[in-house]
Amino acid sequence: DGRATTDIRAIWGEVDYLPGCHGSSIFTRGETQSLTTVTLGSATDVNRLDGVTYQGHESFYLHYNFPPFSTGEARMLRGTSRREIGHGNLAQRALKKMIPSDNPYTVRIVSDILESNGSSSMATVCAGTMALMDAGIKMKKPVSGIAMGLISDEKDPNNYAILSDILGDEDHLGDMDFKVAGTKDGITSLQMDIKITGITFEIMEKALEQAKSGREHILLEMNKTI
């Protein structure tokens, strides 16, 4: 799309976007947009977990919705997909550790993806941070997220390019989708999909460094909005 490998797409966002919610935000990066709401509840509103090996509850949880129209598709809305569950878990992990332990509320975040062209889960992290702040939750530190890509030469392992803030096509045609979320001081969650045999330590190191620069740029734009 004409960007350099380290360029981040244009960012736009607002907080208090939906006045009826406890907290809300809209975050747009390129052609990816998340409308996120935060609802605060009491101890009776916890999310009850009833798994095969674990029973309990959680007072902070995030739901991620990816409707067909976000990618220009026209199909029936069915049950929650494995992809939505996975992306929701990734975004929840990215934000959970930044919620103070003495937070008295049950917090539910819902991210609705209104358009998607790469890295909607990381847009959810950014929108979630802004919505939490809008709701008055005293986060330890704001969190942003970015998806890194890779184009490599099979015959020459030293010939490669690491891409920041990948588009859907760069994810589809590239060799890696490496999602990195964190604060200015550290990483809170990671997820990597690769289509090649493996990556070297050097590529991993460069991708993390480039992701840090991208995250800091996105955090700066988020702070302007806040």
C-alpha positions as a Markdown table, in Angstrom:
| # | Residue | x | y | z |
|---|---|---|---|---|
| 1 | Asp | 0.0 | 0.0 | 0.0 |
| 2 | Gly | 3.0 | 2.3 | -0.4 |
| 3 | Arg | 4.2 | 2.3 | 3.3 |
| 4 | Ala | 7.7 | 1.6 | 4.4 |
| 5 | Thr | 8.2 | -1.6 | 6.4 |
| 6 | Thr | 8.1 | 0.3 | 9.7 |
| 7 | Asp | 5.2 | 2.7 | 8.9 |
| 8 | Ile | 2.0 | 2.4 | 10.9 |
| 9 | Arg | -1.3 | 3.2 | 9.2 |
| 10 | Ala | -3.2 | 6.3 | 10.0 |
| 11 | Ile | -4.9 | 6.2 | 13.5 |
| 12 | Trp | -8.1 | 7.8 | 14.6 |
| 13 | Gly | -10.1 | 7.3 | 17.8 |
| 14 | Glu | -12.6 | 8.8 | 20.2 |
| 15 | Val | -13.7 | 8.0 | 23.8 |
| 16 | Asp | -17.2 | 8.3 | 25.3 |
| 17 | Tyr | -18.4 | 7.4 | 21.8 |
| 18 | Leu | -21.6 | 5.8 | 23.1 |
| 19 | Pro | -23.0 | 8.0 | 25.9 |
| 20 | Gly | -25.2 | 5.3 | 27.5 |
| 21 | Cys | -22.2 | 3.0 | 28.5 |
| 22 | His | -20.0 | 3.2 | 31.5 |
| 23 | Gly | -17.1 | 3.5 | 29.2 |
| 24 | Ser | -16.7 | 3.3 | 25.4 |
| 25 | Ser | -14.3 | 4.1 | 22.6 |
| 26 | Ile | -13.8 | 3.7 | 18.9 |
| 27 | Phe | -10.3 | 2.9 | 17.5 |
| 28 | Thr | -9.4 | 2.9 | 13.8 |
| 29 | Arg | -6.1 | 2.0 | 12.3 |
| 30 | Gly | -6.2 | 2.0 | 8.5 |
| 31 | Glu | -9.2 | -0.1 | 7.5 |
| 32 | Thr | -9.5 | -1.8 | 10.8 |
| 33 | Gln | -12.0 | -0.5 | 13.4 |
| 34 | Ser | -13.1 | -1.6 | 16.8 |
| 35 | Leu | -16.1 | -0.1 | 18.7 |
| 36 | Thr | -15.6 | -1.2 | 22.3 |
| 37 | Thr | -17.7 | -0.8 | 25.4 |
| 38 | Val | -17.0 | -1.3 | 29.1 |
| 39 | Thr | -19.7 | -2.3 | 31.6 |
| 40 | Leu | -19.1 | -2.2 | 35.4 |
| 41 | Gly | -20.9 | -4.6 | 37.6 |
| 42 | Ser | -21.0 | -6.0 | 41.1 |
| 43 | Ala | -19.7 | -9.2 | 42.5 |
| 44 | Thr | -22.8 | -11.0 | 41.4 |
| 45 | Asp | -22.0 | -10.2 | 37.7 |
| 46 | Val | -18.8 | -12.3 | 37.5 |
| 47 | Asn | -18.3 | -14.6 | 34.6 |
| 48 | Arg | -18.8 | -18.1 | 35.9 |
| 49 | Leu | -16.4 | -20.7 | 34.5 |
| 50 | Asp | -17.4 | -24.4 | 34.4 |
| 51 | Gly | -14.8 | -26.3 | 32.6 |
| 52 | Val | -13.8 | -30.0 | 32.6 |
| 53 | Thr | -10.9 | -29.5 | 35.0 |
| 54 | Tyr | -11.7 | -26.0 | 36.5 |
| 55 | Gln | -14.6 | -24.4 | 38.2 |
| 56 | Gly | -14.6 | -20.8 | 39.3 |
| 57 | His | -15.2 | -17.3 | 38.2 |
| 58 | Glu | -13.5 | -14.2 | 36.8 |
| 59 | Ser | -14.3 | -10.6 | 37.5 |
| 60 | Phe | -12.6 | -9.2 | 34.4 |
| 61 | Tyr | -13.6 | -10.6 | 31.0 |
| 62 | Leu | -13.6 | -9.6 | 27.3 |
| 63 | His | -15.9 | -10.6 | 24.5 |
| 64 | Tyr | -14.8 | -10.1 | 20.8 |
| 65 | Asn | -17.4 | -10.1 | 18.0 |
| 66 | Phe | -16.4 | -10.3 | 14.3 |
| 67 | Pro | -19.6 | -9.9 | 12.2 |
| 68 | Pro | -19.5 | -10.9 | 8.5 |
| 69 | Phe | -20.0 | -7.3 | 7.3 |
| 70 | Ser | -16.6 | -6.3 | 8.8 |
| 71 | Thr | -14.9 | -7.9 | 5.8 |
| 72 | Gly | -17.7 | -7.2 | 3.3 |
| 73 | Glu | -19.3 | -10.7 | 3.5 |
| 74 | Ala | -23.0 | -11.5 | 3.6 |
| 75 | Arg | -23.7 | -14.6 | 5.5 |
| 76 | Met | -25.7 | -15.8 | 8.5 |
| 77 | Leu | -24.7 | -15.0 | 12.0 |
| 78 | Arg | -24.2 | -18.3 | 13.8 |
| 79 | Gly | -22.6 | -19.1 | 17.2 |
| 80 | Thr | -19.3 | -17.7 | 18.4 |
| 81 | Ser | -16.4 | -19.0 | 16.3 |
| 82 | Arg | -13.2 | -20.5 | 17.6 |
| 83 | Arg | -11.4 | -17.5 | 16.0 |
| 84 | Glu | -13.5 | -15.1 | 18.0 |
| 85 | Ile | -12.8 | -17.0 | 21.2 |
| 86 | Gly | -9.1 | -17.1 | 20.5 |
| 87 | His | -8.9 | -13.4 | 19.6 |
| 88 | Gly | -11.0 | -12.5 | 22.7 |
| 89 | Asn | -8.7 | -14.5 | 24.9 |
| 90 | Leu | -5.6 | -12.8 | 23.5 |
| 91 | Ala | -7.0 | -9.3 | 24.0 |
| 92 | Gln | -8.2 | -10.3 | 27.5 |
| 93 | Arg | -4.7 | -11.5 | 28.5 |
| 94 | Ala | -3.2 | -8.3 | 27.1 |
| 95 | Leu | -5.3 | -6.1 | 29.4 |
| 96 | Lys | -6.0 | -8.2 | 32.5 |
| 97 | Lys | -2.6 | -7.7 | 34.2 |
| 98 | Met | -3.0 | -3.9 | 34.1 |
| 99 | Ile | -6.2 | -4.0 | 36.1 |
| 100 | Pro | -5.4 | -3.1 | 39.8 |
| 101 | Ser | -5.9 | -6.0 | 42.3 |
| 102 | Asp | -8.1 | -3.7 | 44.5 |
| 103 | Asn | -10.5 | -2.9 | 41.6 |
| 104 | Pro | -13.9 | -3.4 | 43.3 |
| 105 | Tyr | -16.0 | -3.9 | 40.1 |
| 106 | Thr | -16.7 | -6.8 | 37.8 |
| 107 | Val | -15.5 | -5.5 | 34.4 |
| 108 | Arg | -16.9 | -6.7 | 31.1 |
| 109 | Ile | -15.4 | -5.5 | 27.8 |
| 110 | Val | -17.2 | -6.1 | 24.5 |
| 111 | Ser | -15.4 | -5.3 | 21.2 |
| 112 | Asp | -17.4 | -5.2 | 18.0 |
| 113 | Ile | -15.3 | -5.1 | 14.9 |
| 114 | Leu | -16.9 | -2.7 | 12.4 |
| 115 | Glu | -14.3 | -3.2 | 9.6 |
| 116 | Ser | -11.3 | -5.4 | 9.4 |
| 117 | Asn | -8.2 | -5.4 | 7.2 |
| 118 | Gly | -5.5 | -6.9 | 9.5 |
| 119 | Ser | -5.0 | -7.1 | 13.3 |
| 120 | Ser | -8.5 | -6.5 | 14.7 |
| 121 | Ser | -7.5 | -8.3 | 17.9 |
| 122 | Met | -4.8 | -5.6 | 18.5 |
| 123 | Ala | -7.3 | -2.9 | 17.7 |
| 124 | Thr | -9.5 | -4.4 | 20.4 |
| 125 | Val | -6.6 | -4.1 | 22.9 |
| 126 | Cys | -6.2 | -0.4 | 22.0 |
| 127 | Ala | -9.9 | 0.4 | 22.1 |
| 128 | Gly | -10.2 | -1.6 | 25.3 |
| 129 | Thr | -7.5 | 0.5 | 27.0 |
| 130 | Met | -9.3 | 3.7 | 26.0 |
| 131 | Ala | -12.7 | 2.4 | 27.0 |
| 132 | Leu | -11.4 | 1.3 | 30.4 |
| 133 | Met | -9.9 | 4.7 | 31.1 |
| 134 | Asp | -13.2 | 6.3 | 29.9 |
| 135 | Ala | -15.0 | 4.2 | 32.5 |
| 136 | Gly | -12.7 | 5.4 | 35.2 |
| 137 | Ile | -10.8 | 2.2 | 35.8 |
| 138 | Lys | -7.4 | 3.1 | 37.2 |
| 139 | Met | -5.2 | 1.0 | 34.9 |
| 140 | Lys | -1.6 | 0.5 | 36.0 |
| 141 | Lys | -0.4 | 1.4 | 32.5 |
| 142 | Pro | -2.1 | 1.8 | 29.1 |
| 143 | Val | -1.7 | -1.1 | 26.7 |
| 144 | Ser | -1.4 | -1.0 | 22.9 |
| 145 | Gly | -1.0 | -3.8 | 20.4 |
| 146 | Ile | 0.5 | -4.4 | 16.9 |
| 147 | Ala | 0.7 | -7.2 | 14.4 |
| 148 | Met | 4.1 | -7.9 | 12.8 |
| 149 | Gly | 4.6 | -9.7 | 9.5 |
| 150 | Leu | 7.5 | -11.3 | 7.6 |
| 151 | Ile | 8.5 | -11.7 | 4.0 |
| 152 | Ser | 11.4 | -14.1 | 3.6 |
| 153 | Asp | 13.4 | -15.8 | 0.9 |
| 154 | Glu | 13.4 | -19.6 | 1.1 |
| 155 | Lys | 16.8 | -19.9 | -0.6 |
| 156 | Asp | 18.5 | -17.2 | 1.3 |
| 157 | Pro | 17.6 | -17.1 | 5.0 |
| 158 | Asn | 19.4 | -13.7 | 5.4 |
| 159 | Asn | 17.1 | -12.0 | 2.8 |
| 160 | Tyr | 14.0 | -11.0 | 4.7 |
| 161 | Ala | 11.8 | -8.0 | 5.7 |
| 162 | Ile | 9.9 | -7.5 | 8.9 |
| 163 | Leu | 6.6 | -5.6 | 8.4 |
| 164 | Ser | 4.9 | -3.5 | 11.0 |
| 165 | Asp | 1.1 | -3.3 | 11.2 |
| 166 | Ile | 0.3 | -5.8 | 8.5 |
| 167 | Leu | -2.8 | -5.7 | 6.2 |
| 168 | Gly | -5.0 | -8.7 | 5.6 |
| 169 | Asp | -3.1 | -9.3 | 2.3 |
| 170 | Glu | 0.3 | -9.1 | 4.0 |
| 171 | Asp | -0.9 | -11.7 | 6.5 |
| 172 | His | -2.3 | -14.0 | 3.8 |
| 173 | Leu | 0.7 | -13.7 | 1.5 |
| 174 | Gly | 3.4 | -13.4 | 4.2 |
| 175 | Asp | 5.2 | -15.9 | 6.3 |
| 176 | Met | 4.3 | -14.7 | 9.8 |
| 177 | Asp | 1.5 | -13.0 | 11.9 |
| 178 | Phe | 3.1 | -12.0 | 15.2 |
| 179 | Lys | 0.8 | -10.1 | 17.5 |
| 180 | Val | 2.5 | -8.2 | 20.3 |
| 181 | Ala | 0.6 | -6.3 | 23.0 |
| 182 | Gly | 2.1 | -4.4 | 25.9 |
| 183 | Thr | 2.8 | -1.2 | 27.8 |
| 184 | Lys | 5.7 | 1.2 | 27.3 |
| 185 | Asp | 7.7 | -0.9 | 29.7 |
| 186 | Gly | 7.0 | -4.5 | 28.7 |
| 187 | Ile | 4.9 | -7.1 | 26.9 |
| 188 | Thr | 1.6 | -8.4 | 28.3 |
| 189 | Ser | 0.6 | -10.9 | 25.6 |
| 190 | Leu | 2.0 | -12.6 | 22.5 |
| 191 | Gln | 0.7 | -14.8 | 19.7 |
| 192 | Met | 2.5 | -16.0 | 16.6 |
| 193 | Asp | 1.3 | -17.9 | 13.5 |
| 194 | Ile | 4.0 | -18.9 | 11.0 |
| 195 | Lys | 3.8 | -20.6 | 7.6 |
| 196 | Ile | 7.4 | -21.5 | 7.4 |
| 197 | Thr | 9.5 | -24.1 | 9.2 |
| 198 | Gly | 10.7 | -21.7 | 11.9 |
| 199 | Ile | 12.3 | -18.3 | 12.5 |
| 200 | Thr | 15.8 | -17.4 | 13.7 |
| 201 | Phe | 16.6 | -15.7 | 17.0 |
| 202 | Glu | 17.7 | -12.7 | 14.9 |
| 203 | Ile | 14.3 | -12.3 | 13.2 |
| 204 | Met | 12.6 | -12.7 | 16.6 |
| 205 | Glu | 14.8 | -10.1 | 18.2 |
| 206 | Lys | 14.3 | -7.6 | 15.3 |
| 207 | Ala | 10.5 | -8.2 | 15.2 |
| 208 | Leu | 10.2 | -7.5 | 18.9 |
| 209 | Glu | 12.3 | -4.3 | 18.7 |
| 210 | Gln | 10.2 | -3.1 | 15.7 |
| 211 | Ala | 7.0 | -4.0 | 17.5 |
| 212 | Lys | 8.1 | -1.9 | 20.5 |
| 213 | Ser | 8.6 | 1.1 | 18.3 |
| 214 | Gly | 5.2 | 0.6 | 16.7 |
| 215 | Arg | 3.5 | 0.1 | 20.1 |
| 216 | Glu | 5.0 | 3.3 | 21.4 |
| 217 | His | 3.8 | 5.3 | 18.4 |
| 218 | Ile | 0.2 | 3.8 | 18.8 |
| 219 | Leu | 0.3 | 4.6 | 22.5 |
| 220 | Leu | 1.2 | 8.2 | 21.7 |
| 221 | Glu | -1.8 | 8.5 | 19.4 |
| 222 | Met | -4.1 | 6.9 | 22.1 |
| 223 | Asn | -2.8 | 9.3 | 24.7 |
| 224 | Lys | -3.7 | 12.2 | 22.5 |
| 225 | Thr | -7.2 | 10.9 | 22.3 |
| 226 | Ile | -7.5 | 10.4 | 26.0 |
